[in-house]
Amino acid sequence: MTSTVPRRDTTGSADLGALFAPRGIAVVGASRSPGKLGATLARSLAGFAARGGHLALVNGRDATMHPSVRAAAEAGPVDLAMICVPAPACPEVLAEAAAAGAGAAVVCGGGFAEAGGPGVGYQEKLAAVVAETGIRLLGPNTSGFLAPHAGVTASFVPGVAQVRPGRVAVVAASGGVNHALAFLLTEAGHGVSLAVGLGNGVDVSAPDVLDHLAATLDTDPDTGAVALHVESVADGPRLVAAVRRLAARRPVVALVVGRHDVGAFAASHTGALATSWRTTRAALAQAGAVLVGDERELVDAVGALSVTRARPARAAGVGVVTAQAGPGLLLLDDLRGRGARVPELAAATQEALGGLLPPLTFQRNPVDTGRPGPELGRVFRAVAEDPEVDVVAGYALHEPDAVDLVAAAGEGRVDDVPVVLGLGGTGDEVVRARRALLDAGIAVAGDPRGVAAGVGALLTDARVRARRADPVVPRQVPTGVAGAYDEHAAKGLLDRLGIPTAPRRACASRAEAHAALTALTALGGPVAVKILDAAVLHKTEIGGVHLGIADAAGLDEALDRLDAIGARRYLVERMAPAGVDLVLGARRDPVFGPIVLLGLGGTTAEALADVAIRLAPLGPGEAAEMPAELAGHALLDGWRGGPVLDPDALGRVASALGDLLVANPGLAEIEVNPLRLTAGGLVALDAVVIPREASDAQPDQ
Amino acid sequence: MTSTVPRRDTTGSADLGALFAPRGIAVVGASRSPGKLGATLARSLAGFAARGGHLALVNGRDATMHPSVRAAAEAGPVDLAMICVPAPACPEVLAEAAAAGAGAAVVCGGGFAEAGGPGVGYQEKLAAVVAETGIRLLGPNTSGFLAPHAGVTASFVPGVAQVRPGRVAVVAASGGVNHALAFLLTEAGHGVSLAVGLGNGVDVSAPDVLDHLAATLDTDPDTGAVALHVESVADGPRLVAAVRRLAARRPVVALVVGRHDVGAFAASHTGALATSWRTTRAALAQAGAVLVGDERELVDAVGALSVTRARPARAAGVGVVTAQAGPGLLLLDDLRGRGARVPELAAATQEALGGLLPPLTFQRNPVDTGRPGPELGRVFRAVAEDPEVDVVAGYALHEPDAVDLVAAAGEGRVDDVPVVLGLGGTGDEVVRARRALLDAGIAVAGDPRGVAAGVGALLTDARVRARRADPVVPRQVPTGVAGAYDEHAAKGLLDRLGIPTAPRRACASRAEAHAALTALTALGGPVAVKILDAAVLHKTEIGGVHLGIADAAGLDEALDRLDAIGARRYLVERMAPAGVDLVLGARRDPVFGPIVLLGLGGTTAEALADVAIRLAPLGPGEAAEMPAELAGHALLDGWRGGPVLDPDALGRVASALGDLLVANPGLAEIEVNPLRLTAGGLVALDAVVIPREASDAQPDQ
């Protein structure tokens, strides 16, 4: 639960310097009893003091320590106060720290909003002190942060001293996950530039830290890639903007929790989830982040991207080199599952490989080297030089007698063609070899799945960067949409957006309906006859739709039935040919604002929640990528001789629908259902426009 | 590619003793040049010699070595020959080894069937020597095997000496994967009882090794759990039988390669994939194996199951205890994704926890301890004693100042309630703590995902064992099914199997059709009228189906149209009510024999290949588990007020269809499509019977 106290605009980031690069740190509530938070924290910060930082222990009841932050500040600079006192006392200590000139503070303990009861009040008081004084506050309810380059391991978890300085930044919703990730990164051979757990996030939030990282790039420490862990999102547009800014300069890899029902526990820990897991992932992906499914893949992905990146490419090709066929097959299977392209190598490449490898191995891609020897470096190079190869993925067991893998990988390097190498083995020698590969700019993993995850991240990153070059063309859209729309009027909106509809006529009388029948059947084929009434949202359910009307008798029968359910106006429309039905809609997400959703028609797709989501506005190029994300996308690709979707045509329609929603604050939702894919292209067969309640109708942003 | 030379029946297993527990080993083609296979292998086996095993180096061109296997056998017992000579020379050396009394041999090198060309012939010659002499042969084209308890690291990969003796057995299709798994298990703190890479599998196959493991259980070394890696299956029923035998006594965890298109490379490495990934997984699961998706999950799952198991239970409950809320949320999310039940703890449990934990933490399940202290052991115990909890899952960062996790986990143990614990941290102290937990019978992982994978494996294992208790009731089924069946005859088979169909009449004339109309509409509602012709498989496509016929005029019009497409007989059938359509079929898999398949109707389900598979025969209890495996199973559970499937009713139908196929060698396939779920239960709306080609019609088994 986040506080309701008004927040300062903290889009600027330089003011987190006091927090993450302090000259001096006061530990308030320091203790000499081992096991106490204050004692552990003081011990964790010993490295900071050893590097010449001013570390001041504050405890009014311990004569060997400073009696107050003010006293500590008199002994040396205190930019950061680590507050280790019980929750009720924290607001006062925070105010004292601000008064003593500290620019930032961390409250590690719990017992605030996450605990409910009086804790909510303590948290509100903290927020009030922040608002009054301008001090930056990390927490409460976080295990702190690590800035190993500065020796600041501001955490009560003792093992953090083993987290090395490095190039990966961690921005985690939870202090526990921040630490878990820092340890996993360490195990994988990586170091950390900054690792932050936000806890209750009463002041310093994910966007703040992302902006701080963006502002400190190319300085010391530089950040090569960012791991972002998201539990709930307070301000969707702000998070998206911060990710977009940072992702334009460094890869951001995001893990979003809450795919499944984690209900009450999540609410107790992070506050209510106002938006969906899918929407949050879609928003972050659109902002340029690489999305992953679990914490291991997060480590594989951010680790690889912190070391190397591929050139921008919509569908980069992967060359696979394996010293053992079996692990190579696991790797290939996994890469295929990620949609990676593993193209057959060019004839010239295969010829070169033929000169290097025994004829008994597979050399088309994957390249199976058999037991590797000194030629391995040249094999890597031949594959990397193939015109279809943008990324090299490799796997080998550690066999130093047969080949020096580190040397071979170095020898095989080609500019702009990154390598992700799996090195199977155990023991110190293997750990050293993996570190040497990382130091040489080669991403490394311990198993085929880790290689595939790293390669998958490089491919997504390459695609995101290729997409970024897409021009967005402004579009004229109808404005002033508000109030009730019947189907004819809704389709009129679609017509103005350039979204194809079938020829139709709105009819106020039976005579007009008969005239429409004559005119429309003259175009060929029968018509559909429907009730036309803005108040009726579910026409089919009440018998308001009659299909396949070919003659006057049929029309009269249909009109009789429509009259019987109270129809005053009719829509007569030429029937569209058979095809595959889609559902395309635009609506407002409570956290992220306007979004566009695409799914397949039918209950099966609905039951599977098979839907692609984007924030609006979005360009047609990006919208064109939506169909490929559907699990059932094979249905759109000429399934059983059916029609083939032109993704660009779909992209134009989806982009236009999003633009319409953005341009019309009075519009809550518009849904085209079905949007039919026919041999002749897309046709909107029905459309529903839902106006926003007057009280909600405010412009977005 | 496997050889076509006839094989001995090797279902017995004691005869692999020469291979896996040799008294003496001859390395043929040994070398003193570092980097050569023969040199590396001799070094790997130094430990065997150090333990008093007879290790004999054989090389006719090195005067310091034995000139032949016979000479080596004169110096001491030679049960096993490790053959490190080029492929063309291998058959002769193998024959020599057999003649010298060796009971087993390993050919590590490649250049056999996997390489094509003359290699195919070399492999056939190896098979011939095996058939003539009875020597057991592992390989060719494998990196060997590890039996660390006996000091036999019969592998040319040097790091294998670091693989410790332990309780996990590895049976891998590929030598490379065997080693990769052995190393990953070592990194996870586990040891190995036996680790085998089968390579080309010309003689010793997965069923052989599984049977060997079953025969040596409860001896030294015992095997706690088995990791099975499958690339292709030569003899489906034999593999299934071996897995079933072993899984009845120890957990078998299986990883099947080839989910995605791995085409040409797989064929080159393993031979053609005659069956599907899904069918292979289904067959192994049915035999009692726990299926996993990748090599990491394999290690997590088999590692946990080698240490501990849950009581048999169809839907075991998981109690989650976490010292940090954020990782606990990742764990809960992952467990939910695996379908785990995380029940709210009983009031008494919550009361007990209330006395142990501060009121500000979540205690319903998950149990968030806040920063843990000495009470953690009692928290574990309280959760484990909850009547709904069968497995405890935990996560904590390594904080030895706050709590001794090993002691706490030990204190919290409750008989028959296994614990899987994630311990986050890095460094030697953490490694030691993880090992101590394993030694105490507590499964351990380094991250939430590893915990979830371990728990998931325990739950599946518990479900498999609960299922095993199901009685299978023999069923009377029609026999002698052969030749062509029209729809009426096919439905007659269904009637005899007790599968519900709609009231219908086969009509040889229009007069009979009119009589049928009268009789069937008297039951209420309209009828369907269809062409009745065994030669017509796709009635709808040729206009052979007319629905909703309610009166004589409508019937005449339908009959006119059927006559126009050449109908001589008609089927008049009462229309079934609306509902959800399923597709249920039984057919013959080329590798595994009779199988039953269940899917949802409609193109979306088909495009998603959303299908549940079982081998036939199968009991109704097991068949009843099929619908829950469908991705779209929500449609069968009262979707939008629709009908609710009784899984037992579906189980009876699926089981009966499987029995029919098994009992009728003349039947190639029977498909009920659609099998409609209505408010009144299941109804078979159409059925197709496909006879087997006369030449194929032989009994199964």
mmCIF file of C-alpha atoms in Angstrom, chain A residues 351-623:
data_model
loop_
_atom_site.group_PDB
_atom_site.id
_atom_site.type_symbol
_atom_site.label_atom_id
_atom_site.label_comp_id
_atom_site.label_asym_id
_atom_site.label_seq_id
_atom_site.Cartn_x
_atom_site.Cartn_y
_atom_site.Cartn_z
ATOM 1 C CA GLU A 351 32.937 -25.247 -47.168
ATOM 2 C CA ALA A 352 35.187 -23.491 -44.661
ATOM 3 C CA LEU A 353 33.882 -25.742 -41.886
ATOM 4 C CA GLY A 354 34.454 -28.778 -44.075
ATOM 5 C CA GLY A 355 38.137 -27.865 -44.118
ATOM 6 C CA LEU A 356 38.262 -27.603 -40.341
ATOM 7 C CA LEU A 357 36.097 -30.467 -39.099
ATOM 8 C CA PRO A 358 35.978 -34.198 -39.739
ATOM 9 C CA PRO A 359 33.388 -35.114 -42.368
ATOM 10 C CA LEU A 360 31.396 -37.144 -39.876
ATOM 11 C CA THR A 361 29.932 -34.164 -38.037
ATOM 12 C CA PHE A 362 26.833 -32.082 -38.751
ATOM 13 C CA GLN A 363 27.931 -28.721 -40.156
ATOM 14 C CA ARG A 364 24.839 -26.963 -41.489
ATOM 15 C CA ASN A 365 23.786 -25.269 -38.228
ATOM 16 C CA PRO A 366 24.014 -26.375 -35.555
ATOM 17 C CA VAL A 367 27.686 -27.091 -36.138
ATOM 18 C CA ASP A 368 28.708 -30.189 -34.199
ATOM 19 C CA THR A 369 32.477 -30.086 -33.850
ATOM 20 C CA GLY A 370 32.856 -33.554 -32.422
ATOM 21 C CA ARG A 371 35.483 -33.542 -29.684
ATOM 22 C CA PRO A 372 36.964 -30.057 -30.152
ATOM 23 C CA GLY A 373 40.619 -29.328 -30.828
ATOM 24 C CA PRO A 374 42.766 -26.315 -31.717
ATOM 25 C CA GLU A 375 40.572 -25.621 -34.748
ATOM 26 C CA LEU A 376 37.675 -24.527 -32.511
ATOM 27 C CA GLY A 377 38.589 -20.840 -32.706
ATOM 28 C CA ARG A 378 38.456 -20.969 -36.497
ATOM 29 C CA VAL A 379 35.128 -22.795 -36.338
ATOM 30 C CA PHE A 380 33.687 -20.002 -34.170
ATOM 31 C CA ARG A 381 35.060 -17.420 -36.583
ATOM 32 C CA ALA A 382 33.700 -19.152 -39.686
ATOM 33 C CA VAL A 383 30.231 -19.321 -38.151
ATOM 34 C CA ALA A 384 30.344 -15.722 -36.883
ATOM 35 C CA GLU A 385 31.375 -14.523 -40.347
ATOM 36 C CA ASP A 386 28.402 -16.210 -42.029
ATOM 37 C CA PRO A 387 26.210 -13.460 -43.523
ATOM 38 C CA GLU A 388 23.072 -14.915 -41.903
ATOM 39 C CA VAL A 389 24.563 -15.121 -38.416
ATOM 40 C CA ASP A 390 24.115 -12.234 -35.967
ATOM 41 C CA VAL A 391 24.687 -14.134 -32.717
ATOM 42 C CA VAL A 392 26.799 -17.212 -31.963
ATOM 43 C CA ALA A 393 25.555 -19.684 -29.349
ATOM 44 C CA GLY A 394 27.922 -22.376 -28.163
ATOM 45 C CA TYR A 395 28.207 -25.232 -25.744
ATOM 46 C CA ALA A 396 31.151 -27.317 -24.634
ATOM 47 C CA LEU A 397 32.094 -29.450 -21.689
ATOM 48 C CA HIS A 398 35.221 -28.219 -19.933
ATOM 49 C CA GLU A 399 38.021 -30.271 -21.566
ATOM 50 C CA PRO A 400 41.216 -28.266 -21.141
ATOM 51 C CA ASP A 401 43.273 -31.198 -22.433
ATOM 52 C CA ALA A 402 41.513 -30.971 -25.777
ATOM 53 C CA VAL A 403 41.065 -27.243 -26.230
ATOM 54 C CA ASP A 404 41.617 -23.905 -24.485
ATOM 55 C CA LEU A 405 38.059 -22.678 -24.758
ATOM 56 C CA VAL A 406 38.805 -19.147 -23.579
ATOM 57 C CA ALA A 407 41.502 -18.738 -26.218
ATOM 58 C CA ALA A 408 39.342 -20.342 -28.906
ATOM 59 C CA ALA A 409 36.389 -18.092 -28.134
ATOM 60 C CA GLY A 410 38.678 -15.064 -28.248
ATOM 61 C CA GLU A 411 40.237 -16.176 -31.518
ATOM 62 C CA GLY A 412 36.784 -16.692 -33.018
ATOM 63 C CA ARG A 413 35.457 -13.231 -32.181
ATOM 64 C CA VAL A 414 34.048 -11.125 -34.997
ATOM 65 C CA ASP A 415 33.071 -7.477 -34.448
ATOM 66 C CA ASP A 416 29.372 -6.933 -33.692
ATOM 67 C CA VAL A 417 28.644 -10.659 -33.512
ATOM 68 C CA PRO A 418 28.173 -11.495 -29.831
ATOM 69 C CA VAL A 419 28.876 -14.943 -28.447
ATOM 70 C CA VAL A 420 26.997 -16.737 -25.653
ATOM 71 C CA LEU A 421 28.858 -19.797 -24.493
ATOM 72 C CA GLY A 422 27.764 -22.617 -22.223
ATOM 73 C CA LEU A 423 30.608 -24.225 -20.347
ATOM 74 C CA GLY A 424 29.661 -27.463 -18.605
ATOM 75 C CA GLY A 425 31.760 -28.588 -15.686
ATOM 76 C CA THR A 426 32.346 -28.084 -12.002
ATOM 77 C CA GLY A 427 35.102 -26.834 -9.736
ATOM 78 C CA ASP A 428 37.330 -23.800 -9.435
ATOM 79 C CA GLU A 429 38.980 -24.222 -12.817
ATOM 80 C CA VAL A 430 35.589 -24.005 -14.519
ATOM 81 C CA VAL A 431 34.609 -20.960 -12.466
ATOM 82 C CA ARG A 432 37.847 -19.279 -13.519
ATOM 83 C CA ALA A 433 37.276 -20.130 -17.179
ATOM 84 C CA ARG A 434 33.763 -18.679 -17.032
ATOM 85 C CA ARG A 435 35.073 -15.467 -15.456
ATOM 86 C CA ALA A 436 37.777 -15.205 -18.114
ATOM 87 C CA LEU A 437 35.146 -15.526 -20.841
ATOM 88 C CA LEU A 438 33.053 -12.779 -19.231
ATOM 89 C CA ASP A 439 36.123 -10.570 -18.940
ATOM 90 C CA ALA A 440 36.691 -11.096 -22.661
ATOM 91 C CA GLY A 441 33.180 -9.858 -23.437
ATOM 92 C CA ILE A 442 31.736 -13.324 -24.040
ATOM 93 C CA ALA A 443 28.474 -14.093 -22.282
ATOM 94 C CA VAL A 444 28.584 -17.374 -20.429
ATOM 95 C CA ALA A 445 26.256 -19.892 -18.822
ATOM 96 C CA GLY A 446 26.570 -23.257 -17.151
ATOM 97 C CA ASP A 447 23.991 -25.167 -19.176
ATOM 98 C CA PRO A 448 22.152 -25.127 -22.512
ATOM 99 C CA ARG A 449 19.085 -23.450 -21.020
ATOM 100 C CA GLY A 450 21.206 -20.583 -19.721
ATOM 101 C CA VAL A 451 22.747 -20.142 -23.177
ATOM 102 C CA ALA A 452 19.297 -20.109 -24.776
ATOM 103 C CA ALA A 453 18.031 -17.569 -22.253
ATOM 104 C CA GLY A 454 21.029 -15.324 -22.890
ATOM 105 C CA VAL A 455 20.672 -15.610 -26.659
ATOM 106 C CA GLY A 456 16.929 -15.020 -26.382
ATOM 107 C CA ALA A 457 17.628 -11.790 -24.523
ATOM 108 C CA LEU A 458 20.132 -10.633 -27.142
ATOM 109 C CA LEU A 459 17.602 -11.352 -29.906
ATOM 110 C CA THR A 460 14.820 -9.448 -28.148
ATOM 111 C CA ASP A 461 17.148 -6.540 -27.475
ATOM 112 C CA ALA A 462 18.157 -6.510 -31.147
ATOM 113 C CA ARG A 463 14.498 -6.510 -32.189
ATOM 114 C CA VAL A 464 13.596 -3.706 -29.793
ATOM 115 C CA ARG A 465 16.387 -1.547 -31.194
ATOM 116 C CA ALA A 466 15.365 -2.283 -34.788
ATOM 117 C CA ARG A 467 11.803 -1.327 -33.912
ATOM 118 C CA ARG A 468 12.915 1.950 -32.342
ATOM 119 C CA ALA A 469 13.897 3.197 -35.779
ATOM 120 C CA ASP A 470 10.276 2.906 -37.004
ATOM 121 C CA PRO A 471 8.807 6.273 -37.963
ATOM 122 C CA VAL A 472 5.449 7.054 -36.335
ATOM 123 C CA VAL A 473 3.178 8.878 -38.762
ATOM 124 C CA PRO A 474 0.594 11.144 -37.110
ATOM 125 C CA ARG A 475 -2.955 10.251 -38.065
ATOM 126 C CA GLN A 476 -6.097 12.359 -38.299
ATOM 127 C CA VAL A 477 -8.723 10.767 -36.072
ATOM 128 C CA PRO A 478 -12.290 11.773 -35.217
ATOM 129 C CA THR A 479 -12.566 13.721 -31.972
ATOM 130 C CA GLY A 480 -15.496 14.590 -29.772
ATOM 131 C CA VAL A 481 -16.662 10.980 -29.538
ATOM 132 C CA ALA A 482 -19.007 10.758 -26.582
ATOM 133 C CA GLY A 483 -22.399 9.344 -25.707
ATOM 134 C CA ALA A 484 -24.118 6.323 -27.179
ATOM 135 C CA TYR A 485 -23.265 4.880 -30.600
ATOM 136 C CA ASP A 486 -25.349 2.320 -32.432
ATOM 137 C CA GLU A 487 -23.613 -0.172 -34.724
ATOM 138 C CA HIS A 488 -24.019 2.002 -37.789
ATOM 139 C CA ALA A 489 -22.537 5.039 -36.054
ATOM 140 C CA ALA A 490 -19.751 2.931 -34.536
ATOM 141 C CA LYS A 491 -18.887 1.621 -37.982
ATOM 142 C CA GLY A 492 -18.986 5.193 -39.229
ATOM 143 C CA LEU A 493 -16.124 5.865 -36.829
ATOM 144 C CA LEU A 494 -14.267 2.889 -38.244
ATOM 145 C CA ASP A 495 -14.866 4.169 -41.788
ATOM 146 C CA ARG A 496 -13.318 7.501 -40.836
ATOM 147 C CA LEU A 497 -10.336 5.647 -39.360
ATOM 148 C CA GLY A 498 -9.842 3.725 -42.591
ATOM 149 C CA ILE A 499 -10.845 0.422 -41.020
ATOM 150 C CA PRO A 500 -12.682 -1.727 -43.598
ATOM 151 C CA THR A 501 -16.365 -2.454 -43.004
ATOM 152 C CA ALA A 502 -18.952 -4.192 -45.205
ATOM 153 C CA PRO A 503 -21.381 -2.148 -47.333
ATOM 154 C CA ARG A 504 -24.421 -1.386 -45.145
ATOM 155 C CA ARG A 505 -27.466 0.806 -44.771
ATOM 156 C CA ALA A 506 -29.216 2.059 -41.677
ATOM 157 C CA CYS A 507 -32.970 1.752 -42.262
ATOM 158 C CA ALA A 508 -35.736 3.537 -40.392
ATOM 159 C CA SER A 509 -38.561 1.579 -42.059
ATOM 160 C CA ARG A 510 -39.294 -1.757 -43.690
ATOM 161 C CA ALA A 511 -39.403 -0.010 -47.055
ATOM 162 C CA GLU A 512 -35.893 1.307 -46.564
ATOM 163 C CA ALA A 513 -34.793 -2.180 -45.547
ATOM 164 C CA HIS A 514 -36.195 -3.667 -48.749
ATOM 165 C CA ALA A 515 -34.456 -0.998 -50.800
ATOM 166 C CA ALA A 516 -31.235 -1.788 -48.978
ATOM 167 C CA LEU A 517 -31.694 -5.504 -49.679
ATOM 168 C CA THR A 518 -32.047 -4.802 -53.374
ATOM 169 C CA ALA A 519 -29.040 -2.520 -53.496
ATOM 170 C CA LEU A 520 -26.764 -4.740 -51.408
ATOM 171 C CA THR A 521 -27.665 -8.090 -52.943
ATOM 172 C CA ALA A 522 -26.890 -6.472 -56.285
ATOM 173 C CA LEU A 523 -23.283 -6.442 -55.084
ATOM 174 C CA GLY A 524 -23.532 -10.230 -54.786
ATOM 175 C CA GLY A 525 -24.446 -12.561 -51.943
ATOM 176 C CA PRO A 526 -26.938 -12.377 -49.110
ATOM 177 C CA VAL A 527 -27.217 -9.793 -46.328
ATOM 178 C CA ALA A 528 -27.345 -9.691 -42.554
ATOM 179 C CA VAL A 529 -30.247 -7.861 -40.916
ATOM 180 C CA LYS A 530 -29.828 -6.598 -37.351
ATOM 181 C CA ILE A 531 -31.575 -4.506 -34.780
ATOM 182 C CA LEU A 532 -30.044 -0.995 -34.770
ATOM 183 C CA ASP A 533 -30.209 0.431 -31.286
ATOM 184 C CA ALA A 534 -27.414 1.995 -29.243
ATOM 185 C CA ALA A 535 -28.991 0.635 -26.083
ATOM 186 C CA VAL A 536 -28.606 -2.990 -27.210
ATOM 187 C CA LEU A 537 -25.054 -4.248 -26.636
ATOM 188 C CA HIS A 538 -25.647 -7.973 -27.083
ATOM 189 C CA LYS A 539 -27.740 -8.214 -30.233
ATOM 190 C CA THR A 540 -27.271 -11.912 -30.898
ATOM 191 C CA GLU A 541 -28.346 -12.982 -27.424
ATOM 192 C CA ILE A 542 -31.773 -11.324 -27.798
ATOM 193 C CA GLY A 543 -32.371 -12.591 -31.354
ATOM 194 C CA GLY A 544 -31.424 -9.287 -32.924
ATOM 195 C CA VAL A 545 -29.246 -10.703 -35.710
ATOM 196 C CA HIS A 546 -30.464 -12.606 -38.807
ATOM 197 C CA LEU A 547 -27.944 -13.882 -41.286
ATOM 198 C CA GLY A 548 -28.035 -15.103 -44.861
ATOM 199 C CA ILE A 549 -31.090 -13.127 -45.972
ATOM 200 C CA ALA A 550 -31.248 -13.401 -49.755
ATOM 201 C CA ASP A 551 -34.776 -12.394 -50.759
ATOM 202 C CA ALA A 552 -37.733 -10.244 -49.838
ATOM 203 C CA ALA A 553 -39.585 -13.088 -48.108
ATOM 204 C CA GLY A 554 -36.609 -13.837 -45.930
ATOM 205 C CA LEU A 555 -36.219 -10.163 -45.151
ATOM 206 C CA ASP A 556 -39.838 -9.815 -44.105
ATOM 207 C CA GLU A 557 -39.545 -12.796 -41.817
ATOM 208 C CA ALA A 558 -36.406 -11.312 -40.231
ATOM 209 C CA LEU A 559 -38.003 -7.893 -39.867
ATOM 210 C CA ASP A 560 -41.047 -9.486 -38.211
ATOM 211 C CA ARG A 561 -38.798 -11.044 -35.623
ATOM 212 C CA LEU A 562 -36.847 -7.823 -35.074
ATOM 213 C CA ASP A 563 -40.088 -5.889 -34.671
ATOM 214 C CA ALA A 564 -41.168 -8.468 -32.118
ATOM 215 C CA ILE A 565 -38.198 -7.593 -29.915
ATOM 216 C CA GLY A 566 -38.899 -3.888 -30.236
ATOM 217 C CA ALA A 567 -36.655 -2.843 -33.120
ATOM 218 C CA ARG A 568 -37.332 0.657 -34.464
ATOM 219 C CA ARG A 569 -34.413 0.802 -36.858
ATOM 220 C CA TYR A 570 -32.592 -1.924 -38.809
ATOM 221 C CA LEU A 571 -29.105 -2.373 -40.138
ATOM 222 C CA VAL A 572 -28.911 -4.203 -43.445
ATOM 223 C CA GLU A 573 -25.395 -5.222 -44.335
ATOM 224 C CA ARG A 574 -23.747 -7.299 -46.982
ATOM 225 C CA MET A 575 -22.486 -10.589 -45.525
ATOM 226 C CA ALA A 576 -18.743 -10.932 -45.406
ATOM 227 C CA PRO A 577 -17.120 -14.098 -46.737
ATOM 228 C CA ALA A 578 -16.028 -16.806 -44.313
ATOM 229 C CA GLY A 579 -12.695 -16.410 -42.603
ATOM 230 C CA VAL A 580 -10.965 -16.303 -39.241
ATOM 231 C CA ASP A 581 -12.470 -14.051 -36.593
ATOM 232 C CA LEU A 582 -10.383 -11.755 -34.427
ATOM 233 C CA VAL A 583 -11.337 -9.478 -31.575
ATOM 234 C CA LEU A 584 -9.670 -6.058 -31.513
ATOM 235 C CA GLY A 585 -10.390 -3.520 -28.824
ATOM 236 C CA ALA A 586 -9.092 -0.360 -27.211
ATOM 237 C CA ARG A 587 -9.830 0.475 -23.606
ATOM 238 C CA ARG A 588 -8.443 2.249 -20.560
ATOM 239 C CA ASP A 589 -6.277 0.405 -18.060
ATOM 240 C CA PRO A 590 -6.540 1.863 -14.546
ATOM 241 C CA VAL A 591 -2.751 1.950 -14.170
ATOM 242 C CA PHE A 592 -1.363 2.351 -17.678
ATOM 243 C CA GLY A 593 -4.123 4.302 -19.463
ATOM 244 C CA PRO A 594 -5.191 3.596 -23.051
ATOM 245 C CA ILE A 595 -4.372 0.084 -24.284
ATOM 246 C CA VAL A 596 -5.112 -1.940 -27.413
ATOM 247 C CA LEU A 597 -5.956 -5.660 -27.166
ATOM 248 C CA LEU A 598 -5.966 -8.301 -29.894
ATOM 249 C CA GLY A 599 -7.247 -11.851 -29.557
ATOM 250 C CA LEU A 600 -8.691 -14.608 -31.680
ATOM 251 C CA GLY A 601 -12.450 -14.976 -31.756
ATOM 252 C CA GLY A 602 -14.227 -17.867 -30.135
ATOM 253 C CA THR A 603 -14.516 -19.247 -26.648
ATOM 254 C CA THR A 604 -11.365 -21.380 -26.783
ATOM 255 C CA ALA A 605 -9.122 -18.365 -27.346
ATOM 256 C CA GLU A 606 -11.020 -16.517 -24.654
ATOM 257 C CA ALA A 607 -10.697 -19.363 -22.157
ATOM 258 C CA LEU A 608 -6.969 -19.425 -22.827
ATOM 259 C CA ALA A 609 -6.720 -15.641 -22.325
ATOM 260 C CA ASP A 610 -4.692 -15.631 -25.537
ATOM 261 C CA VAL A 611 -4.367 -11.883 -26.018
ATOM 262 C CA ALA A 612 -1.708 -9.427 -27.196
ATOM 263 C CA ILE A 613 -1.654 -6.017 -25.509
ATOM 264 C CA ARG A 614 -0.053 -2.658 -26.306
ATOM 265 C CA LEU A 615 -0.218 0.776 -24.777
ATOM 266 C CA ALA A 616 -1.763 3.423 -27.020
ATOM 267 C CA PRO A 617 -0.764 5.444 -28.868
ATOM 268 C CA LEU A 618 1.386 3.046 -30.862
ATOM 269 C CA GLY A 619 2.686 3.075 -34.411
ATOM 270 C CA PRO A 620 1.405 0.653 -37.036
ATOM 271 C CA GLY A 621 4.810 -1.020 -37.213
ATOM 272 C CA GLU A 622 4.708 -1.970 -33.573
ATOM 273 C CA ALA A 623 1.036 -2.931 -33.746
#
